[in-house]
Amino acid sequence: MNATTPVEVNSAPAAERAVASPIDAAPGVWFVLGEAFQAALRQLRSFPVRTAVAMLSVALGVAGIVSVASLSEGLSRTLVRSFESMGRQVLIVRSDPSYESLVLGRANRLSERDLRVVASAFAQRPVAPVLRYGAFNNAVALGARTSGAAIYGTTLDYFRLGEVELIAGAWPSRQDWRGSGRQCLLGRSLAEEFGGMAAVLGRDLSLAGRSCRVVGVVKGAGSALGFDAERLVIAPIGLVRAMDADGSLSDLEIHAGFSDADDIEAIGRRLSAQLRRQRHVGGGEDDFIVVTAQRLRGYLDDTLASVRAGLFLLMAVVFAVAALGIGNVMVSGVNARRREIAIKRAIGASRANVFLEFLLEAVILTGFGGVLGVVLGAAAALAITSGSSYFGEPTVSWPGCLLGVVTALLVGLLTGVWPAARAARLDPVAGLHHH
């Protein structure tokens, strides 16, 4: 019997016997996004003029939002900070003439009786009348020099409120301030215009046919709305009353000071109720205003809200025009690139890939436009506030910047969806025959 040679049988598993072949793994999400992003950038760079025009239209809308938000925020912040910088919590009562009284020419001012109501309500707190004469730019003269200034008449209790700070000279004495005394204080800006603090002290200032001797220079609350709070004259209230014999040119305010421990908002509400009873105000609108820092912010927000709404409506029109332009550019791009789209589909690009590429192109376009708009809007706001005190301190509104960029991105999404969907639905066979 012949010996048989044993045959070796490979008992290894089939998986080990098989020769490994490359497997095409599906690309990851980030890979797809990266490819679409690069393709969108290449397309935008291919048409620089078209891209720049579309981006600029978006940038102008965003710049408008950022500049309006920044200017209104800077103004509000400046006025409230000026009010809060008075050293202690201050409450101010002012007349608020109704529309009817303005039309009929009737004065609707605070009276001495209102002053007594406030003084008796806060007997332990400093309360001072402040009588404003004329407008905020009354003619005053020191020697041969003339200028314009706000003129206020008050009592010595006013200086206990901390609204002004003495920086040169001395506070007036009680003896020289009582009645129609002849001492006065100048604001720093007015003193500098008249030659400096040393040049004005001890000299006689002429105002509305009267005169007073300058004994000190004070620092006020800065400037806003084009009004310099340090361009002022503070004189005895008797002197200012004598300047306005019939009371037609002066308006009385009442200032009261409180400590940080006092709830000034609750105090303001109680005082408003007392003044309504005193002035016989019924269910209609009050004919006076009780101003605190919080209420001032509310007044400013209400006043600026309508201005912002109108300007934002204008910005909405700008964005609508920009959206139409971008949509037109995207649709034209789809028509011009039908053959390119067909080739991409033929070599394996899915409809989702094509859709994503075109959508990202619109979003990138508006996103860069939004960033450019933020830069332009912030620069415009800073330039305006640096060149004029009307809008307060230079401020960039970060909520406004965020709103502008988000709005620009939303415009890109909304205007890019339909052209992207149209590109994704194109027939590859028909596209290959397109010229």
Coordinates of C-alpha atoms in Angstrom, one line a residue:
M1 CA 0.0 0.0 0.0
N2 CA 1.5 3.2 -1.1
A3 CA 1.8 5.9 1.4
T4 CA -0.1 8.9 0.6
T5 CA 1.3 12.4 1.1
P6 CA -1.0 14.2 3.3
V7 CA -2.5 17.3 1.8
E8 CA -2.3 20.4 3.9
V9 CA -5.6 22.0 4.5
N10 CA -5.6 25.6 5.4
S11 CA -7.9 25.7 8.4
A12 CA -7.6 29.5 8.8
P13 CA -10.9 31.4 8.8
A14 CA -12.2 32.7 5.6
A15 CA -11.7 36.3 6.8
E16 CA -8.0 35.7 7.1
R17 CA -7.7 33.9 3.8
A18 CA -9.4 36.6 1.9
V19 CA -7.3 39.3 0.4
A20 CA -8.3 42.7 2.0
S21 CA -9.8 45.2 -0.4
P22 CA -10.2 48.9 0.2
I23 CA -13.6 49.9 1.5
D24 CA -14.9 53.4 0.6
A25 CA -16.1 54.7 3.9
A26 CA -18.8 57.4 3.8
P27 CA -17.2 60.8 4.4
G28 CA -17.8 62.4 7.8
V29 CA -20.0 65.4 8.5
W30 CA -17.0 67.7 9.1
F31 CA -15.3 66.6 5.9
V32 CA -18.4 67.3 3.9
L33 CA -18.8 70.7 5.6
G34 CA -15.1 71.5 5.0
E35 CA -15.3 70.6 1.3
A36 CA -18.5 72.6 0.8
F37 CA -17.0 75.6 2.7
Q38 CA -13.9 75.6 0.5
A39 CA -15.9 75.2 -2.7
A40 CA -18.1 78.2 -1.6
L41 CA -15.0 80.3 -0.9
R42 CA -13.5 79.4 -4.3
Q43 CA -16.7 80.4 -6.1
L44 CA -16.9 83.8 -4.2
R45 CA -13.3 84.5 -5.1
S46 CA -14.0 83.8 -8.7
F47 CA -16.4 86.8 -9.0
P48 CA -14.8 89.5 -6.8
V49 CA -16.9 92.4 -8.0
R50 CA -20.2 90.5 -7.6
T51 CA -19.1 89.3 -4.2
A52 CA -18.0 92.8 -3.0
V53 CA -21.3 94.5 -4.1
A54 CA -23.5 91.9 -2.4
M55 CA -21.3 92.0 0.7
L56 CA -21.4 95.8 0.9
S57 CA -25.2 95.9 0.7
V58 CA -25.4 93.6 3.7
A59 CA -22.7 95.6 5.5
L60 CA -24.6 98.8 5.1
G61 CA -27.7 97.4 6.8
V62 CA -25.6 95.9 9.7
A63 CA -23.7 99.2 10.1
G64 CA -27.0 101.0 10.5
I65 CA -28.2 98.7 13.2
V66 CA -24.8 98.9 15.1
S67 CA -24.5 102.7 14.8
V68 CA -28.1 103.4 15.9
A69 CA -27.9 101.0 18.8
S70 CA -24.5 102.4 19.9
L71 CA -25.5 106.0 19.7
S72 CA -28.8 105.5 21.7
E73 CA -27.0 103.4 24.3
G74 CA -24.2 105.9 24.7
L75 CA -26.7 108.8 25.1
S76 CA -28.8 106.9 27.7
R77 CA -25.7 105.8 29.6
T78 CA -24.3 109.3 29.7
L79 CA -27.4 111.0 30.9
V80 CA -28.1 108.4 33.6
R81 CA -24.5 108.4 34.7
S82 CA -24.5 112.2 34.9
F83 CA -27.6 112.0 37.1
E84 CA -26.1 109.3 39.3
S85 CA -22.8 111.2 39.7
M86 CA -24.4 113.8 41.9
G87 CA -22.8 112.3 45.0
R88 CA -26.0 111.0 46.7
Q89 CA -29.4 109.9 45.5
V90 CA -31.2 112.9 44.1
L91 CA -34.9 113.3 43.3
I92 CA -35.9 116.2 41.1
V93 CA -39.5 117.5 40.6
R94 CA -40.1 119.4 37.4
S95 CA -43.1 120.8 35.7
D96 CA -44.5 119.0 32.7
P97 CA -46.8 121.3 30.7
S98 CA -49.6 119.6 29.0
Y99 CA -50.2 119.9 25.3
E100 CA -53.3 122.0 26.0
S101 CA -51.4 124.5 28.2
L102 CA -48.7 124.8 25.5
V103 CA -51.3 125.5 22.8
L104 CA -53.2 128.0 24.9
G105 CA -50.0 129.7 26.1
R106 CA -50.7 129.0 29.8
A107 CA -47.8 128.4 32.1
N108 CA -48.1 125.1 34.0
R109 CA -45.2 125.6 36.4
L110 CA -44.4 124.5 40.0
S111 CA -45.1 126.9 42.7
E112 CA -43.9 127.8 46.2
R113 CA -46.7 125.7 47.5
D114 CA -45.3 122.7 45.8
L115 CA -42.0 123.5 47.3
R116 CA -43.5 123.5 50.8
V117 CA -45.2 120.1 50.2
V118 CA -41.8 118.6 49.3
A119 CA -39.9 120.3 52.1
S120 CA -42.5 119.2 54.7
A121 CA -42.5 115.6 53.3
F122 CA -38.7 115.4 53.7
A123 CA -38.0 117.6 56.7
Q124 CA -34.8 115.7 57.6
R125 CA -33.4 115.8 54.1
P126 CA -31.8 118.7 52.1
V127 CA -34.5 120.2 49.8
A128 CA -33.7 123.2 47.6
P129 CA -35.5 125.2 44.9
V130 CA -33.7 125.6 41.6
L131 CA -35.1 128.5 39.5
R132 CA -34.0 128.3 35.9
Y133 CA -34.0 131.6 34.1
G134 CA -34.8 131.8 30.4
A135 CA -33.3 129.3 28.0
F136 CA -30.0 127.5 28.4
N137 CA -28.0 130.1 26.5
N138 CA -28.6 133.4 28.2
A139 CA -26.2 136.3 27.5
V140 CA -23.6 136.9 30.2
A141 CA -20.6 139.2 30.2
L142 CA -17.4 139.4 32.2
G143 CA -15.6 142.6 31.4
A144 CA -15.3 142.9 27.6
R145 CA -16.0 139.2 27.0
T146 CA -19.5 137.8 26.4
S147 CA -20.9 134.3 26.2
G148 CA -24.0 132.2 26.7
A149 CA -24.9 130.2 29.8
A150 CA -27.7 128.6 31.8
I151 CA -28.6 130.7 34.8
Y152 CA -30.0 129.1 38.0
G153 CA -31.2 130.7 41.2
T154 CA -31.2 128.6 44.4
T155 CA -30.6 128.6 48.1
L156 CA -27.6 127.4 50.1
D157 CA -29.3 124.1 50.8
Y158 CA -28.6 123.2 47.1
F159 CA -24.9 122.8 47.8
R160 CA -25.7 120.1 50.4
L161 CA -27.0 117.9 47.6
G162 CA -23.6 117.3 46.1
E163 CA -24.7 118.0 42.5
V164 CA -21.8 120.4 42.0
E165 CA -18.2 120.2 43.3
L166 CA -16.2 123.3 44.2
I167 CA -12.8 123.3 42.4
A168 CA -11.7 127.0 42.9
G169 CA -12.6 129.9 45.2
A170 CA -15.0 129.4 48.1
W171 CA -18.6 128.6 48.7
P172 CA -20.8 131.7 49.2
S173 CA -21.6 132.8 52.7
R174 CA -25.1 132.7 54.1
Q175 CA -25.0 136.4 54.8
D176 CA -24.2 137.3 51.2
W177 CA -26.5 134.7 49.7
R178 CA -29.7 135.6 51.5
G179 CA -32.4 137.8 49.9
S180 CA -31.1 139.1 46.5
G181 CA -27.5 138.6 47.3
R182 CA -24.8 139.5 44.8
Q183 CA -22.5 136.5 44.9
C184 CA -22.4 133.8 42.3
L185 CA -20.6 130.7 41.1
L186 CA -19.5 129.8 37.6
G187 CA -19.3 126.4 35.9
R188 CA -15.9 125.3 34.8
S189 CA -16.5 125.5 31.1
L190 CA -17.8 129.1 31.4
A191 CA -14.9 130.1 33.6
E192 CA -12.3 128.7 31.1
E193 CA -14.0 130.6 28.3
F194 CA -13.6 133.8 30.3
G195 CA -9.9 133.3 30.7
G196 CA -9.6 130.6 33.4
M197 CA -10.5 130.1 37.0
A198 CA -8.0 132.6 38.4
A199 CA -9.1 135.3 36.0
V200 CA -12.8 135.2 37.0
L201 CA -12.6 135.0 40.8
G202 CA -13.5 138.3 42.5
R203 CA -14.8 139.9 39.3
D204 CA -18.3 141.1 38.5
L205 CA -20.4 139.2 36.1
S206 CA -23.2 140.9 34.2
L207 CA -26.4 139.0 33.5
A208 CA -29.8 140.2 32.3
G209 CA -29.3 143.7 33.6
R210 CA -28.0 142.6 37.0
S211 CA -24.6 141.8 38.3
C212 CA -23.0 139.5 40.8
R213 CA -19.5 138.8 42.0
V214 CA -17.9 135.5 41.2
V215 CA -16.7 133.8 44.4
G216 CA -16.1 130.2 43.1
V217 CA -15.9 127.8 40.2
V218 CA -17.7 124.5 40.3
K219 CA -17.6 121.2 38.3
G220 CA -20.9 119.8 37.1
A221 CA -22.1 116.6 35.4
G222 CA -20.5 116.9 32.0
S223 CA -22.3 117.3 28.7
A224 CA -24.9 115.5 26.6
L225 CA -27.5 116.3 24.0
G226 CA -25.3 119.2 22.9
F227 CA -25.7 120.8 26.3
D228 CA -22.7 121.5 28.5
A229 CA -23.8 121.2 32.2
E230 CA -20.6 123.2 33.2
R231 CA -21.6 126.3 31.2
L232 CA -23.7 127.7 34.0
V233 CA -24.1 130.5 36.6
I234 CA -25.5 129.7 40.0
A235 CA -26.9 132.8 41.8
P236 CA -29.1 133.5 44.8
I237 CA -32.7 132.7 44.0
G238 CA -33.8 136.3 45.0
L239 CA -31.5 137.7 42.4
V240 CA -32.9 135.5 39.7
R241 CA -36.5 136.3 40.7
A242 CA -35.6 140.0 40.5
M243 CA -34.4 139.4 36.9
D244 CA -37.8 138.1 36.0
A245 CA -40.4 140.4 37.5
D246 CA -43.6 138.7 36.1
G247 CA -42.3 135.1 36.4
S248 CA -42.8 134.5 32.7
L249 CA -39.1 133.7 31.9
S250 CA -38.3 131.3 34.8
D251 CA -39.2 127.8 35.7
L252 CA -39.0 126.3 39.2
E253 CA -37.5 122.8 39.9
I254 CA -37.3 121.2 43.3
H255 CA -34.3 119.0 44.2
A256 CA -34.2 116.7 47.2
G257 CA -31.2 114.5 48.4
F258 CA -31.3 111.1 50.1
S259 CA -28.8 108.6 51.4
D260 CA -28.0 105.3 49.7
A261 CA -30.1 103.4 52.3
D262 CA -33.3 105.2 51.2
D263 CA -35.6 103.5 48.6
I264 CA -35.7 106.5 46.3
E265 CA -38.1 104.8 43.9
A266 CA -40.7 104.2 46.6
I267 CA -40.1 107.8 47.9
G268 CA -40.8 109.1 44.4
R269 CA -44.1 107.2 44.1
R270 CA -45.3 108.6 47.5
L271 CA -44.3 112.1 46.5
S272 CA -46.1 111.8 43.2
A273 CA -49.3 110.9 45.0
Q274 CA -48.9 113.8 47.4
L275 CA -48.3 116.3 44.5
R276 CA -51.3 114.9 42.6
R277 CA -53.5 115.8 45.6
Q278 CA -51.8 119.2 46.0
R279 CA -52.2 120.1 42.4
H280 CA -55.6 118.5 42.0
V281 CA -54.6 116.2 39.2
G282 CA -57.4 113.8 38.4
G283 CA -57.4 110.7 36.4
G284 CA -55.5 112.4 33.5
E285 CA -51.8 112.7 33.0
D286 CA -49.6 114.3 35.7
D287 CA -48.6 117.9 35.0
F288 CA -45.3 117.4 36.7
I289 CA -42.4 114.9 36.6
V290 CA -40.6 113.2 39.5
V291 CA -37.2 112.2 38.1
T292 CA -34.9 109.6 39.6
A293 CA -32.1 107.7 37.9
Q294 CA -34.3 104.7 37.2
R295 CA -37.2 106.8 36.0
L296 CA -34.8 108.9 33.8
R297 CA -33.7 105.7 32.2
G298 CA -37.3 104.8 31.5
Y299 CA -38.1 108.2 30.0
L300 CA -35.0 107.9 27.8
D301 CA -35.9 104.4 26.7
D302 CA -39.5 105.5 25.8
T303 CA -38.2 108.6 24.0
L304 CA -35.6 106.7 22.0
A305 CA -37.8 103.7 21.3
S306 CA -39.7 105.4 18.6
V307 CA -36.5 106.8 17.0
R308 CA -34.9 103.4 17.0
A309 CA -38.1 101.8 15.6
G310 CA -38.1 104.2 12.7
L311 CA -34.4 103.8 11.9
F312 CA -34.6 100.0 12.2
L313 CA -37.5 100.1 9.8
L314 CA -35.2 101.9 7.4
M315 CA -32.6 99.2 8.0
A316 CA -35.2 96.5 7.3
V317 CA -35.7 98.1 3.8
V318 CA -32.0 98.1 3.3
F319 CA -31.8 94.4 4.2
A320 CA -34.8 93.6 1.9
V321 CA -32.9 95.2 -1.0
A322 CA -29.8 93.4 -0.1
A323 CA -31.7 90.1 0.1
L324 CA -33.2 90.6 -3.3
G325 CA -29.7 91.3 -4.7
I326 CA -28.1 88.3 -3.1
G327 CA -31.0 86.0 -4.2
N328 CA -30.6 87.3 -7.8
V329 CA -26.8 86.7 -7.6
M330 CA -27.4 83.1 -6.3
V331 CA -30.0 82.2 -8.9
S332 CA -27.7 83.6 -11.7
G333 CA -24.9 81.5 -10.2
V334 CA -27.0 78.4 -10.4
N335 CA -27.9 79.0 -14.0
A336 CA -24.2 79.7 -15.0
R337 CA -22.9 76.6 -13.2
R338 CA -25.3 74.0 -14.4
R339 CA -22.6 72.0 -16.2
E340 CA -20.3 72.2 -13.1
I341 CA -23.1 71.0 -10.9
A342 CA -23.8 68.1 -13.3
I343 CA -20.1 67.0 -13.3
K344 CA -20.0 67.0 -9.5
R345 CA -23.2 64.9 -9.5
A346 CA -21.7 62.5 -12.1
I347 CA -18.5 61.9 -10.0
G348 CA -20.5 61.1 -6.8
A349 CA -21.6 64.3 -5.2
S350 CA -25.0 64.0 -3.6
R351 CA -27.9 66.4 -3.8
A352 CA -27.2 67.2 -0.2
N353 CA -23.6 68.1 -1.0
V354 CA -24.7 70.5 -3.8
F355 CA -27.4 72.0 -1.6
L356 CA -25.0 72.6 1.3
E357 CA -22.4 74.2 -1.0
F358 CA -24.8 76.8 -2.4
L359 CA -26.4 77.5 1.0
L360 CA -22.9 78.0 2.6
E361 CA -22.0 80.4 -0.3
A362 CA -24.9 82.7 0.6
V363 CA -24.3 82.4 4.4
I364 CA -20.6 83.1 4.0
L365 CA -21.4 86.1 1.8
T366 CA -23.8 87.6 4.3
G367 CA -21.6 86.6 7.3
F368 CA -18.6 88.4 6.0
G369 CA -20.9 91.4 5.2
G370 CA -22.2 91.3 8.7
V371 CA -18.7 91.4 10.2
L372 CA -17.7 94.3 7.9
G373 CA -20.9 96.1 8.9
V374 CA -20.1 95.7 12.6
V375 CA -16.7 97.3 12.0
L376 CA -18.2 100.2 9.9
G377 CA -21.1 100.8 12.3
A378 CA -18.8 100.8 15.4
A379 CA -16.3 103.1 13.7
A380 CA -19.2 105.5 12.6
A381 CA -20.6 105.6 16.2
L382 CA -17.2 106.3 17.7
A383 CA -16.4 109.0 15.1
I384 CA -19.8 110.7 15.7
T385 CA -19.5 110.7 19.5
S386 CA -15.9 111.7 19.5
G387 CA -16.7 114.8 17.3
S388 CA -19.8 115.9 19.1
S389 CA -21.1 115.8 22.7
Y390 CA -24.7 115.5 21.6
F391 CA -24.8 111.7 21.8
G392 CA -22.8 111.4 25.0
E393 CA -19.9 109.1 25.6
P394 CA -18.3 106.9 22.9
T395 CA -20.0 103.5 23.1
V396 CA -20.2 100.4 21.0
S397 CA -23.4 98.4 21.7
W398 CA -22.4 94.7 21.8
P399 CA -26.1 93.6 21.7
G400 CA -26.4 95.7 18.6
C401 CA -23.4 94.1 17.0
L402 CA -24.8 90.6 17.8
L403 CA -28.2 91.6 16.4
G404 CA -26.6 92.9 13.2
V405 CA -24.5 89.7 12.6
V406 CA -27.4 87.4 13.4
T407 CA -29.7 89.3 11.1
A408 CA -27.1 89.1 8.3
L409 CA -26.8 85.3 8.8
L410 CA -30.6 85.0 8.7
V411 CA -30.7 86.9 5.5
G412 CA -28.1 84.5 4.0
L413 CA -30.1 81.5 5.1
L414 CA -33.4 82.8 3.8
T415 CA -32.0 84.0 0.4
G416 CA -29.8 80.9 -0.1
V417 CA -32.3 78.1 0.5
W418 CA -34.3 78.4 -2.7
P419 CA -31.3 78.7 -5.1
A420 CA -29.5 75.9 -3.2
A421 CA -32.6 73.7 -3.6
R422 CA -32.8 74.5 -7.2
A423 CA -29.2 73.6 -7.8
A424 CA -29.7 70.3 -5.9
R425 CA -32.7 69.4 -8.1
L426 CA -30.9 69.9 -11.4
D427 CA -30.8 66.8 -13.8
P428 CA -27.1 65.8 -14.2
V429 CA -27.8 64.5 -17.8
A430 CA -29.4 67.7 -18.9
G431 CA -26.7 69.7 -17.2
L432 CA -23.9 67.9 -19.0
H433 CA -25.3 69.2 -22.3
H434 CA -25.6 72.8 -21.0
H435 CA -23.3 75.4 -22.5

